[in-house]
XYZ file of C-alpha atoms in Angstrom:
691
model
C 9.356 65.645 72.725
C 7.908 63.714 69.384
C 9.130 60.528 67.776
C 10.413 62.169 64.417
C 12.836 64.405 66.545
C 15.036 61.648 68.251
C 16.786 60.652 65.617
C 18.560 64.164 65.292
C 18.941 64.190 69.201
C 20.667 61.399 69.378
C 22.445 60.301 66.475
C 23.176 63.817 65.088
C 25.699 64.628 67.970
C 26.460 60.977 67.824
C 27.509 61.403 63.978
C 29.352 64.796 65.228
C 31.507 63.384 67.912
C 32.054 60.230 65.650
C 33.243 62.219 62.887
C 35.562 64.444 65.435
C 37.193 60.889 66.377
C 37.805 60.061 63.484
C 39.675 63.175 62.203
C 41.674 63.214 65.603
C 42.662 59.249 64.772
C 43.477 60.284 60.870
C 45.595 63.501 62.441
C 47.604 61.873 64.996
C 48.050 58.304 62.353
C 52.078 57.549 62.044
C 50.933 55.526 59.094
C 48.364 57.500 56.713
C 50.204 59.011 53.938
C 47.330 61.364 52.530
C 45.812 62.567 55.967
C 44.037 65.274 54.447
C 42.427 63.606 51.290
C 41.361 61.422 53.739
C 39.781 63.159 55.996
C 37.686 65.445 53.625
C 36.373 62.243 51.900
C 35.566 60.079 55.066
C 33.454 63.051 56.451
C 31.657 64.365 53.181
C 30.752 60.695 52.076
C 29.883 59.626 55.706
C 28.032 62.731 56.512
C 26.012 62.483 53.407
C 24.701 59.228 54.420
C 23.592 60.251 58.313
C 22.407 63.688 57.083
C 19.927 62.075 54.299
C 19.668 59.175 56.799
C 18.084 61.253 59.681
C 15.888 63.907 57.051
C 14.183 60.643 55.837
C 13.488 58.880 59.229
C 12.366 62.110 60.581
C 9.947 62.601 57.717
C 8.800 58.487 57.664
C 9.648 57.078 61.057
C 7.787 53.862 59.938
C 10.405 53.298 57.126
C 13.847 51.920 57.836
C 15.594 53.465 54.648
C 16.574 56.530 56.870
C 17.696 54.228 59.481
C 19.690 52.208 57.056
C 21.333 55.422 55.753
C 22.427 56.388 59.051
C 23.960 52.930 59.625
C 25.827 53.432 56.613
C 27.476 56.918 57.452
C 28.410 55.327 60.725
C 30.064 52.186 59.082
C 32.260 54.755 57.175
C 33.396 56.545 60.135
C 34.186 53.367 61.909
C 36.739 53.091 59.060
C 38.808 55.996 60.659
C 39.432 53.265 63.505
C 42.229 51.790 61.174
C 43.687 55.498 61.299
C 44.839 54.661 65.173
C 48.238 54.487 66.497
C 47.309 51.855 69.428
C 46.735 48.302 68.098
C 43.142 47.943 69.473
C 41.707 50.479 67.386
C 43.777 49.544 64.124
C 42.902 45.898 64.967
C 38.866 46.857 65.081
C 39.382 49.213 61.926
C 40.615 46.157 59.909
C 37.873 43.854 60.887
C 35.099 46.281 60.747
C 36.185 48.251 57.651
C 33.797 46.375 55.115
C 30.637 46.571 57.236
C 29.325 49.589 55.246
C 29.413 48.028 51.859
C 26.820 45.054 53.927
C 24.994 47.459 55.396
C 24.881 49.264 51.629
C 23.685 46.486 50.172
C 20.953 46.131 53.157
C 19.717 49.655 52.127
C 19.635 49.019 48.054
C 17.671 45.576 48.399
C 15.081 46.617 51.112
C 14.518 49.894 48.909
C 12.237 51.900 49.179
C 9.858 50.486 51.855
C 13.456 49.761 54.214
C 12.337 45.728 54.388
C 13.325 43.350 52.673
C 10.466 41.885 50.747
C 11.983 38.060 48.899
C 13.957 35.437 50.876
C 16.456 35.639 48.075
C 17.177 39.110 49.199
C 17.685 37.844 52.597
C 19.820 35.594 51.741
C 21.870 38.100 49.687
C 22.075 40.920 52.393
C 23.041 37.777 55.258
C 25.953 36.559 53.062
C 27.169 40.362 52.855
C 26.902 40.677 56.470
C 29.163 37.368 56.581
C 31.383 38.274 54.387
C 31.886 41.938 55.432
C 33.012 39.835 58.859
C 34.646 36.955 57.756
C 36.841 38.017 55.494
C 38.857 41.025 57.074
C 39.115 38.086 59.613
C 40.834 35.695 57.645
C 42.949 38.532 55.667
C 44.252 39.917 59.203
C 45.021 36.283 60.002
C 47.447 35.832 57.552
C 48.572 39.082 56.209
C 50.493 41.933 57.602
C 48.920 45.740 56.550
C 50.323 46.785 53.150
C 49.114 50.249 52.988
C 50.742 51.751 55.769
C 53.821 53.510 55.990
C 57.076 51.693 56.224
C 57.622 50.255 59.926
C 54.621 52.600 60.973
C 51.401 50.417 61.009
C 50.861 49.260 64.756
C 50.448 45.594 65.165
C 47.565 43.724 64.376
C 46.562 41.829 67.367
C 44.825 38.676 65.393
C 47.603 38.445 62.858
C 48.761 34.667 63.794
C 51.758 34.058 60.505
C 52.087 35.417 57.276
C 51.160 32.627 55.421
C 51.480 33.429 51.826
C 49.721 30.283 50.400
C 46.950 30.649 52.966
C 46.359 34.262 52.228
C 45.908 33.433 48.946
C 43.666 31.007 49.409
C 41.443 33.013 51.420
C 41.581 36.082 49.664
C 40.597 34.225 46.528
C 37.667 32.068 48.319
C 36.332 35.580 49.681
C 36.666 37.814 46.555
C 34.586 34.972 44.594
C 32.000 34.639 47.613
C 31.576 38.730 47.407
C 31.691 38.817 43.469
C 28.866 36.617 43.486
C 26.729 38.235 46.169
C 27.438 41.753 44.050
C 26.454 39.902 41.111
C 23.154 38.392 42.740
C 22.281 41.722 44.182
C 22.715 43.607 40.919
C 20.580 41.150 38.712
C 17.475 41.344 41.820
C 17.919 44.557 41.260
C 17.091 44.415 37.578
C 14.405 42.082 37.676
C 12.573 44.444 40.710
C 12.982 46.719 37.846
C 11.883 44.958 35.103
C 8.603 43.875 36.988
C 8.148 47.076 39.114
C 4.744 49.291 37.808
C 5.404 53.013 36.838
C 4.730 54.559 40.710
C 7.057 51.988 41.827
C 10.002 53.090 38.827
C 9.432 56.454 39.236
C 10.606 55.946 43.133
C 13.672 53.052 42.187
C 15.085 54.849 39.314
C 17.265 57.645 41.082
C 18.601 55.569 44.065
C 18.561 52.245 41.636
C 20.657 54.101 39.254
C 23.415 54.986 41.430
C 23.273 52.199 43.632
C 22.993 49.635 40.683
C 26.729 51.156 39.493
C 27.809 50.968 43.052
C 27.121 47.412 42.919
C 28.566 46.503 39.924
C 31.233 48.715 40.289
C 32.192 46.754 43.741
C 32.030 43.139 41.996
C 34.740 44.617 39.313
C 36.872 46.355 42.069
C 37.332 42.968 43.777
C 38.734 41.495 40.573
C 40.650 43.942 39.115
C 42.232 45.069 42.355
C 44.864 42.337 42.544
C 46.146 42.455 38.751
C 46.316 46.615 38.313
C 46.977 49.480 40.071
C 45.627 51.542 37.413
C 42.399 49.980 37.078
C 42.019 49.901 40.516
C 42.230 53.605 41.089
C 39.756 54.198 38.179
C 37.300 51.847 39.538
C 37.632 53.524 42.880
C 37.296 56.985 41.745
C 33.996 55.980 39.850
C 32.727 53.664 43.215
C 32.949 56.822 44.978
C 31.078 59.229 42.618
C 28.194 56.481 42.184
C 28.732 55.937 45.788
C 28.255 59.286 47.364
C 25.175 60.041 44.840
C 23.079 57.841 46.878
C 22.347 59.688 49.892
C 21.680 63.011 47.606
C 19.528 61.063 45.034
C 17.201 60.076 47.916
C 16.820 63.807 49.281
C 15.852 64.230 45.691
C 13.114 61.946 45.823
C 11.787 63.115 48.799
C 11.430 66.473 47.483
C 10.067 65.248 44.578
C 7.221 63.696 46.409
C 7.008 67.180 48.438
C 6.250 69.051 44.966
C 3.737 66.404 44.113
C 2.081 66.423 46.853
C 1.810 70.527 46.540
C 0.740 69.494 42.716
C -1.385 66.884 43.787
C -3.586 68.924 45.575
C -3.285 71.361 43.019
C -4.739 68.575 40.250
C -7.711 67.680 42.423
C -8.880 71.353 42.356
C -7.473 72.772 39.271
C -8.071 69.351 37.019
C -11.723 68.744 38.697
C -14.422 70.502 37.422
C -16.625 72.332 40.076
C -19.448 69.767 38.849
C -17.229 67.143 38.058
C -18.673 63.452 37.505
C -17.316 60.286 39.230
C -15.372 59.512 36.465
C -13.858 62.936 36.280
C -12.647 62.732 39.930
C -11.176 59.328 39.629
C -9.076 60.700 36.472
C -8.092 64.008 38.709
C -7.153 61.554 41.279
C -5.125 59.119 39.309
C -3.109 62.677 38.433
C -2.669 63.843 41.484
C -1.076 60.628 42.766
C 0.667 60.049 39.191
C -0.812 57.029 39.583
C -2.890 55.891 35.854
C -4.044 52.410 37.773
C -5.479 53.991 40.309
C -9.357 53.278 40.871
C -12.331 54.744 43.233
C -15.305 52.825 44.286
C -18.027 54.440 46.847
C -19.704 53.153 49.789
C -23.323 52.209 48.769
C -25.092 52.487 52.118
C -28.287 50.489 50.724
C -26.345 47.588 48.972
C -23.900 47.594 52.127
C -21.311 47.358 49.323
C -18.745 49.319 47.132
C -19.646 50.409 43.479
C -17.840 51.802 41.166
C -18.006 55.124 38.966
C -20.653 53.673 36.575
C -22.323 52.242 39.675
C -21.986 48.874 39.542
C -20.986 47.121 42.073
C -16.964 46.853 43.099
C -15.646 44.099 45.349
C -12.518 45.463 46.659
C -9.373 43.531 45.502
C -7.062 41.674 48.295
C -3.928 43.428 49.109
C -1.000 42.499 47.152
C 2.604 43.664 46.575
C 1.296 45.099 43.482
C -2.160 46.847 44.441
C -2.917 48.105 47.934
C -6.463 49.715 49.153
C -6.978 53.130 51.036
C -10.399 53.425 52.576
C -11.572 57.026 53.469
C -13.833 57.730 56.153
C -15.892 60.119 57.281
C -17.124 60.876 61.464
C -16.236 57.000 61.269
C -18.897 55.889 58.491
C -16.873 54.778 54.897
C -17.418 56.939 52.397
C -15.269 55.605 49.510
C -11.937 53.743 49.038
C -8.880 54.112 46.092
C -7.537 50.745 44.947
C -4.133 52.042 44.088
C -0.104 51.151 43.560
C 1.697 49.653 46.570
C 4.163 52.119 45.737
C 2.311 54.833 47.149
C 2.789 53.472 51.176
C 6.545 54.689 50.115
C 4.824 58.104 49.751
C 2.757 58.384 52.887
C 2.978 62.386 52.512
C 1.514 62.137 49.173
C -0.875 59.778 49.613
C -2.426 61.606 52.701
C -2.468 64.595 51.551
C -3.837 63.702 48.182
C -6.786 61.338 49.660
C -7.548 63.932 52.275
C -8.345 66.727 49.967
C -10.137 64.483 47.904
C -12.556 63.197 50.423
C -14.784 66.558 50.304
C -14.988 65.428 46.118
C -15.856 61.629 47.090
C -18.433 62.750 49.839
C -20.531 64.750 47.269
C -20.304 62.249 44.600
C -21.439 59.609 47.032
C -25.296 60.460 46.995
C -25.010 60.930 42.598
C -23.151 57.818 42.661
C -25.901 55.763 44.650
C -28.738 57.297 42.317
C -26.363 55.590 39.165
C -26.273 52.108 41.460
C -30.200 52.475 42.033
C -30.430 53.165 38.510
C -28.128 50.028 37.570
C -30.242 47.608 40.076
C -33.356 48.614 38.594
C -32.258 48.823 34.962
C -31.396 45.292 35.880
C -34.284 44.391 37.084
C -36.110 45.897 34.036
C -34.194 44.106 31.860
C -34.570 40.848 33.441
C -38.724 41.003 33.539
C -40.698 39.677 30.439
C -42.739 42.624 30.434
C -43.494 45.387 28.702
C -43.898 48.758 30.472
C -45.138 52.164 29.465
C -45.154 55.275 30.933
C -48.262 57.174 30.152
C -49.718 60.731 30.872
C -53.197 61.207 32.080
C -54.173 62.025 28.502
C -52.728 59.150 26.792
C -49.303 60.322 25.809
C -46.155 57.616 25.784
C -43.406 59.172 28.186
C -41.456 55.938 28.048
C -41.423 52.488 28.049
C -39.284 49.076 28.426
C -39.507 46.063 25.870
C -37.318 43.311 26.339
C -38.287 42.043 22.457
C -39.586 44.437 20.202
C -41.243 41.888 18.247
C -44.287 42.140 21.268
C -45.082 45.804 20.284
C -47.889 46.717 17.835
C -45.901 49.292 16.560
C -41.786 50.684 17.283
C -42.450 53.834 17.514
C -43.820 54.481 20.866
C -42.130 57.916 22.937
C -44.792 61.186 21.831
C -47.502 59.041 20.601
C -50.744 58.639 22.078
C -52.761 55.242 23.128
C -55.571 56.109 20.238
C -52.881 56.091 17.765
C -51.001 53.016 18.959
C -54.163 50.931 20.206
C -57.720 49.874 18.958
C -60.058 52.429 19.833
C -62.103 50.664 22.797
C -58.899 49.184 24.159
C -57.330 52.675 23.984
C -60.223 53.832 26.144
C -60.138 50.945 28.576
C -56.393 52.133 28.921
C -56.981 55.389 29.708
C -59.891 54.861 32.145
C -57.624 52.039 34.121
C -54.922 54.408 33.814
C -56.838 57.415 35.250
C -58.522 55.454 37.875
C -55.337 54.601 39.228
C -53.817 57.903 39.582
C -57.213 59.194 40.720
C -57.946 56.532 43.747
C -54.171 55.734 44.405
C -55.301 52.102 43.680
C -53.839 49.531 41.114
C -55.819 48.646 38.234
C -55.937 45.592 35.881
C -57.947 44.692 32.710
C -57.369 41.796 29.941
C -57.876 42.241 26.320
C -57.065 40.094 23.442
C -54.470 41.790 20.107
C -53.963 40.408 16.693
C -51.041 39.960 15.704
C -50.564 39.086 11.676
C -53.170 36.629 12.230
C -52.579 35.664 15.603
C -54.217 36.309 18.547
C -52.719 36.858 21.769
C -53.899 37.673 25.156
C -52.351 40.323 27.643
C -53.081 40.902 31.119
C -52.696 44.654 31.760
C -52.042 45.975 35.304
C -51.677 50.314 35.977
C -50.000 52.332 39.137
C -49.787 55.936 39.235
C -46.635 56.988 38.886
C -47.275 60.624 39.496
C -50.204 63.487 39.535
C -49.795 63.062 36.011
C -49.077 59.781 34.664
C -49.437 56.407 35.434
C -47.300 53.202 34.658
C -48.863 50.282 32.774
C -46.970 47.015 33.010
C -48.269 44.529 30.346
C -47.722 40.587 30.586
C -48.883 38.335 27.780
C -50.957 35.386 29.093
C -51.958 33.448 25.970
C -50.246 30.327 26.952
C -52.141 30.898 30.510
C -55.382 31.238 28.595
C -54.887 28.282 26.510
C -54.014 26.005 29.507
C -56.935 27.385 31.471
C -58.921 26.234 28.374
C -57.167 22.694 28.203
C -58.265 22.695 31.706
C -61.610 23.440 31.509
C -61.813 20.900 28.150
C -59.989 18.045 30.335
C -62.824 18.576 33.476
C -65.615 18.339 30.658
C -64.345 15.205 29.338
C -63.990 14.003 32.786
C -67.307 14.574 33.541
C -68.824 13.344 30.700
C -66.447 10.133 30.793
C -67.620 9.400 34.400
C -71.182 9.830 32.754
C -70.507 7.330 30.258
C -68.958 4.971 32.497
C -71.758 5.152 34.843
C -74.511 4.271 31.635
C -72.096 1.417 30.592
C -72.200 -0.083 33.811
C -76.185 0.432 34.193
C -76.057 -1.349 30.943
C -74.418 -4.098 31.893
C -76.062 -4.680 34.904
C -79.351 -4.544 32.866
C -78.269 -6.637 30.258
C -76.257 -9.033 31.929
C -75.934 -9.434 35.746
C -79.394 -8.376 36.396
C -81.132 -10.675 33.571
C -79.487 -13.235 34.626
C -80.313 -12.681 38.513
C -84.475 -12.661 37.473
C -83.782 -15.819 35.583
C -82.271 -17.283 38.744
C -85.624 -16.222 40.659
C -88.057 -17.731 37.783
C -85.943 -20.696 37.881
C -85.987 -20.746 41.690
C -89.698 -20.327 41.610
C -90.179 -23.414 39.438
C -88.053 -25.819 41.219
C -89.977 -24.897 44.376
C -93.337 -26.070 42.694
C -91.890 -29.024 41.472
C -90.441 -30.393 44.759
C -93.687 -31.787 45.781
C -94.606 -33.411 42.513
C -91.377 -33.514 40.681
C -88.475 -33.909 42.717
C -85.560 -35.036 39.977
C -87.279 -32.112 37.730
C -87.016 -30.038 40.640
C -83.326 -30.671 41.111
C -82.440 -30.467 37.816
C -83.809 -26.725 37.684
C -81.616 -25.902 41.121
C -78.432 -27.174 38.949
C -79.476 -25.088 36.221
C -79.745 -22.272 38.724
C -76.626 -22.757 40.657
C -74.677 -22.346 36.901
C -76.306 -19.229 36.119
C -75.666 -17.814 39.831
C -71.767 -19.039 38.645
C -71.983 -16.801 35.448
C -73.477 -13.571 37.000
C -70.900 -13.407 39.950
C -68.621 -13.560 37.183
C -70.041 -10.910 35.245
C -69.840 -8.777 38.729
C -66.325 -9.433 38.722
C -65.438 -8.502 35.600
C -67.653 -5.298 36.072
C -66.129 -4.293 39.293
C -62.661 -5.411 37.941
C -63.432 -2.796 35.538
C -64.125 0.189 38.375
C -61.196 -0.551 40.364
C -59.141 -4.446 40.392
C -59.401 -5.934 43.484
C -56.204 -7.463 43.247
C -54.502 -4.066 42.879
C -56.414 -3.403 46.496
C -55.410 -6.723 47.985
C -51.925 -7.328 46.611
C -50.417 -4.114 45.116
C -48.787 -2.548 41.958
C -46.656 -5.485 41.309
C -49.281 -8.381 41.604
C -51.890 -6.268 39.543
C -49.422 -5.595 36.448
C -48.435 -9.132 36.841
C -52.420 -10.101 36.264
C -52.703 -7.854 33.030
C -49.288 -9.482 31.659
C -50.956 -12.901 31.819
C -54.045 -11.694 30.262
C -52.441 -10.440 27.822
C -51.973 -11.930 24.543
C -48.469 -10.916 23.855
C -45.538 -11.363 25.756
C -44.995 -8.766 28.097
C -41.788 -8.009 29.862
C -42.236 -5.727 33.423
C -38.792 -3.849 34.678
C -38.694 -1.587 37.548
C -39.109 -1.420 41.284
C -41.616 0.297 41.812
C -41.986 0.245 46.008
C -44.504 1.814 47.714
C -46.639 4.270 45.770
C -49.840 6.645 47.254
C -53.258 4.521 46.213
C -54.157 7.463 43.881
C -50.790 7.280 41.909
C -50.861 3.107 41.638
C -54.733 3.439 40.283
C -52.972 5.544 37.751
C -49.907 3.697 37.007
C -52.078 0.443 36.488
C -54.687 2.117 34.052
C -52.255 3.732 32.197
C -50.641 0.060 31.773
C -54.110 -1.595 31.254
C -54.873 0.815 28.153
C -51.364 0.783 26.706
C -51.848 -2.972 26.661
C -55.329 -3.008 25.526
C -54.214 -0.476 22.398
C -50.980 -2.785 21.724
C -53.073 -5.843 21.361
C -56.471 -4.034 19.120
C -53.701 -1.832 16.955
C -49.858 -2.061 17.014
C -49.241 -5.351 15.193
C -46.657 -5.790 17.841
C -44.604 -8.990 18.825
C -43.397 -7.642 22.320
C -44.429 -5.286 24.569
C -42.039 -3.698 27.786
C -43.396 -2.552 30.557
C -41.349 0.110 33.032
C -42.901 1.183 36.074
C -39.843 3.262 38.748
C -39.639 6.126 41.384
C -36.913 8.645 39.937
C -36.323 12.125 41.139
C -39.658 12.457 43.633
C -41.778 11.269 40.181
C -43.680 7.817 39.193
C -42.160 6.868 35.800
C -44.230 4.635 33.882
C -43.380 3.496 30.531
C -44.916 1.312 28.079
C -43.406 0.212 24.762
C -44.092 -1.959 22.129
C -41.967 -2.727 18.439
C -45.099 -2.490 16.394
C -45.746 -0.102 13.510
C -46.014 2.866 15.728
C -48.432 6.168 13.998
C -50.751 6.414 16.804
C -52.614 9.425 17.489
C -52.801 10.513 21.077
C -55.890 13.067 20.096
C -58.117 10.159 18.403
C -60.097 7.892 20.574
C -61.342 8.504 24.332
C -58.793 5.950 25.705
C -55.383 7.803 25.616
C -56.998 11.588 26.517
C -59.093 10.018 29.309
C -55.006 8.412 30.238
C -53.840 12.178 29.730
C -56.427 13.831 31.701
C -56.513 11.323 34.833
C -52.342 11.165 34.803
C -53.265 15.359 34.574
C -55.900 15.321 37.740
C -52.511 14.139 40.069
C -50.364 17.248 38.475
C -48.793 14.687 36.215
C -48.220 14.694 32.133
C -48.868 11.865 29.789
C -46.403 11.828 26.947
C -46.884 9.501 23.512
C -44.168 8.659 21.079
C -45.207 6.773 17.836
C -43.171 7.313 14.583
C -44.646 5.617 12.018
C -42.568 1.947 11.824
C -40.693 2.620 14.924
C -43.154 1.416 17.662
C -44.932 3.541 20.482
C -43.754 4.479 23.820
C -46.593 5.879 26.010
C -44.749 7.480 28.841
C -46.510 8.602 32.409
C -44.670 10.616 34.890
C -46.659 11.529 38.179
C -45.454 13.156 41.271
C -45.454 11.823 44.741
C -46.530 14.466 46.693
């Protein structure tokens, strides 16, 4: 026995028994003035709710709407206890006679899922249940029933005293509360309708129309009942009509879902062509589900993510009150997912039937979408690459190309033309030879060549790879900057070698003309002094004194030469002391800033010579009044800057001093920048990596 059959087995016989008991109580009642009408109305209304509720409960066991409708039906049957001649059922009928109204309010505010989804709705329902139980109790405690035949009503077991004032106060209080609850419920229904999606409105429309009017009429009825019997009668008739219409409209909605399920399956097979594109499949699903916002996402195994019908990455959104995700699997492997209106969860038969029918089409389209996803990915890669790419047949005809910048093309007409039509003859022959070799040997080839663009020569590197039996792929990258940098590097190396040779010649000349000559003179003086010692001691002493002075000058010249090769103070005391020594020897005021800390020896030497050469240039050419030297560490770099307030206009390309510094800094992977606008001073800045 399945779960969907149990409500009928339990509540079906219970409803029949309760109905029969109600009929018996009404027929035997001594205080019912219209027994036939009361029986017909109670049975019709209660059984409408019970039968409709059991059908809904059976069709959708997880949805509590059917359960609540059955509860409303039994609540209506409970009002028959009022017809009893015995005080116990008569009192229970008075106390429980309004409970079905609270259950009905619960049903409306929980529709269509059967669950209360907002705190405001839960508060209104709780207030309804409390009012439905407390208000009749207060009314029964301070008043006697007024609808019985004269002297025919049984005793009210909770009656205390017939106090008119207490009765008026209690009636006014609970009537006010009831009207506020009904007004709040009506406003909540209106708000939900206005916020509802088209799919949700389709479900709410029939039940909300009748139920909302019932709530409004209940509020009106509570207001007009104390004042006019005619108004109460008219409101009661309208209320009975709208109240009883709710279960029938609910059944109509279930029938509509069944018809929509059949129509949805038909839409899948009729509106979706046999060779439909993923976009057409998505439109067919929207029609079948009656949800124009539905989106289809296909599982892309290679990327382990979903993609949309165009092959773009699609991240499934989090589930909310408005949007939810239904995943479709095949053999425990993901196939696709449908992002749709959450309201469709209240139509599980439609959703399950349509998605089951669509699974075949989605599985078929999955391969196509994967191909589109790969194509989109490769297209994105191509768009991001700066290279020119050409597909060329073996005989030299262009089949396709990709050019991020059309200005890099010799001619914008590519497809259908040949390499001989677009390229110089010699280059065209080289391209064909390299491409054919790549196809025949299956080994990539590479050539370098030059092209003239409106008087400008550009350098290119082309790589060739086979892309089929009779075509090859030519990938072209401009290497003009790389060629220029290579040429600059070669020139820098040549300058460094030449500077080294010049420096060696300078040292040789300085040693020959300076210290060497003094040492030769010193040797002669010592020999003369040696010869004079026996005969002329005083003359020998004078020669020795002159020799001592000559030796001191020779030593000073050697120190100057050594300082030019590598300053001793830099080795002995570090960069800060060496910079202080440069500042002291400078003819201009020099301010030293920054804390360089410990630097690698080669970086310290480069920084020292940058400052030394810059200070020498300031003294010679800048006509400055002050110089500022900054040496510091910043972001893994040693930053050396020498700035003066002179006349500016220095050209780093003129003279060997700054150019030699640039080469020295470049040898350490650094860069030298000279800013010297005329009249605004000169700023020499070097940045040298510390690693």
